[in-house]
Amino acid sequence: MQQPELLPHLFRTEYRKIIAVLCKRFGFDEMETAEDIASDTFMTAAQTWGLQGIPQNPVAWLYTVAKNKASNFLKRQATFHTKVVKETATPENASTVPEYEIDLSPQNINDSQLQMMFAICHPAIAPQAQIGLSLRILCGFGIEEIADAFLTNKETINKRLHRAKEKLRSENIPIALPDLADIDDRLGAVLATLYLLFSEGYYSISNNKTLRKELCFEAMRLCYMLVENKQTNKPPVNALLSLMCFHASRFEARMNKQGELILYEEQDTSLWDADLISKGGYFLNLSASGNQLSKYHLEAAIAYWNTQKDDTKEKWENILQLYNRLLQIEYSPMAALNRTFALSKANGKPEAIIEAEKLNLINNHFYFTLLGELYTGMDNLKARDHLEKALTLAKTQTDKQTIQKKIDRLS
Amino acid sequence: MVYRANFNFMPERSPEEMAANTKRWMDWIGSIAAQNKLTDRGNRLDVSGKVINKDSTITNGPYAEIKESIGGYSIIKADSYEAAIELAKGCPILTTGGNVEVREISPMQ
């Protein structure tokens, strides 16, 4: 790799490691310093490598520079500290030898990243801020990229991150793995954020396909870190990873070159990623231990059935029962609508129409799209009414196009 | 909702019938959940059980003189008894001779 590609590549893989280790070491009080040192390291690399060429071991070079900058900071801080508090220092404190060494070993990088993940995904931090912080600190995204992903500007993201960092400090959130007794609860919050991060990429209305894909794969990478660690390798983590693999397997098939969404039934199934589907199956199997049935288990199982191309009775009966159970754990309008669609496939349209009308989600264009679809072939006039209602409620161009196509098919 | 039936005189059922019955229950409770009206699916209760009497004697339950016993319960959300009854009407127990009792929970202050 030549320098022009090498440095951005290393930034993407190494920045997040350096920053996690430094943050962990300095604490949230000096979080900005950690960010500055990590950024400075890459700035120094750009200058030096431009003049002297790429060093033999670029990663080790970066680590050495980051370590030196960090130790210098710690020494300065210690000097300041002893000068200012010299008068009040007790002899024991004064004799403590300060440790300026920064540990950038793979083990400490991994530990620091996991601990940061739990700190950032603390319930005290608002979900959107958790995602922003995760992208910045755990994924090494630039402010501009984060702004792009959220379809907003840099100032908004900067403000959001700033508030989130203040919150990390004011709530005194420790950079550590939670106690064993709390780990399931806290892991739940981490998984919720990773799932949001994934969905942000998967369902985002941003047209930047590369960026969207990266968000998904970052969420999967972080989830994989949890699977790799003994303490956090729990069934729901495997279930979530499985779910993400199944969804991601359709990434190429669900969007055309213009970035428009292609409906499931119209996808070119040869574009489904067989490798990701098999990985999904692998983690789904691993998730099937213990007696905990999380919503991720159910969603992963639904996603599994959706990778089965044939429209069999067995497939839809299974999907229906999985939605029945999912809704008992957690209600969501989308799950209710999908359940009703599965019901029409498993038990027939007449029953599904009765059930659909009970849902009464009158502000949701998907609700009227579903009703339109159920009535198609049963009562095309009603079908048209519902689809036209859906058209007036739909907000994005893609949704409007999809609905218009269904209306056109009626005549 | 409290489900009652005479559980001692349940007809013998084939595995297929059992599976079909389970599906009817799951579809029905799934329908309530899809309307965001399920609070707690609840549980089934053991068909037999024990009764502690006022003289501290223990007898086998349910009461011998009552044919019906409580087989399970679920907690739903409804604005009125009428709305709750509408939801309860689809309960599969009604097709096998049982009944559903709808009672409002009055929370402890």
Coordinates of C-alpha atoms in Angstrom, one line a residue, chain A residues 25 41 46 76 98 104 125 149 151 169 183 209 214 225 264 269-270 282 300 323 328 376 378 380 402:
Chain A
R25 CA -5.7 5.7 30.9
T41 CA -0.1 11.2 16.1
A46 CA 1.5 12.4 7.6
R76 CA 3.6 17.6 32.4
P98 CA 4.3 8.0 38.7
L104 CA -0.6 -0.5 23.7
I125 CA -26.4 8.6 28.1
A149 CA -24.7 9.3 8.5
L151 CA -28.0 13.7 7.6
R169 CA -18.1 13.3 33.4
I183 CA -23.5 -7.6 33.3
K209 CA -24.3 3.4 0.3
E214 CA -19.7 0.7 7.0
M225 CA -15.8 -8.2 20.1
Y264 CA -37.8 -8.4 -0.5
T269 CA -31.6 -13.7 -4.6
S270 CA -28.3 -14.6 -6.4
Y282 CA -23.5 -20.4 13.0
A300 CA -32.7 -13.8 14.3
Y323 CA -43.8 -12.8 15.6
Q328 CA -45.4 -10.8 23.7
T376 CA -55.7 -6.8 -3.5
M378 CA -60.3 -9.7 -2.6
N380 CA -59.7 -4.1 -5.4
T402 CA -43.3 1.5 -4.1

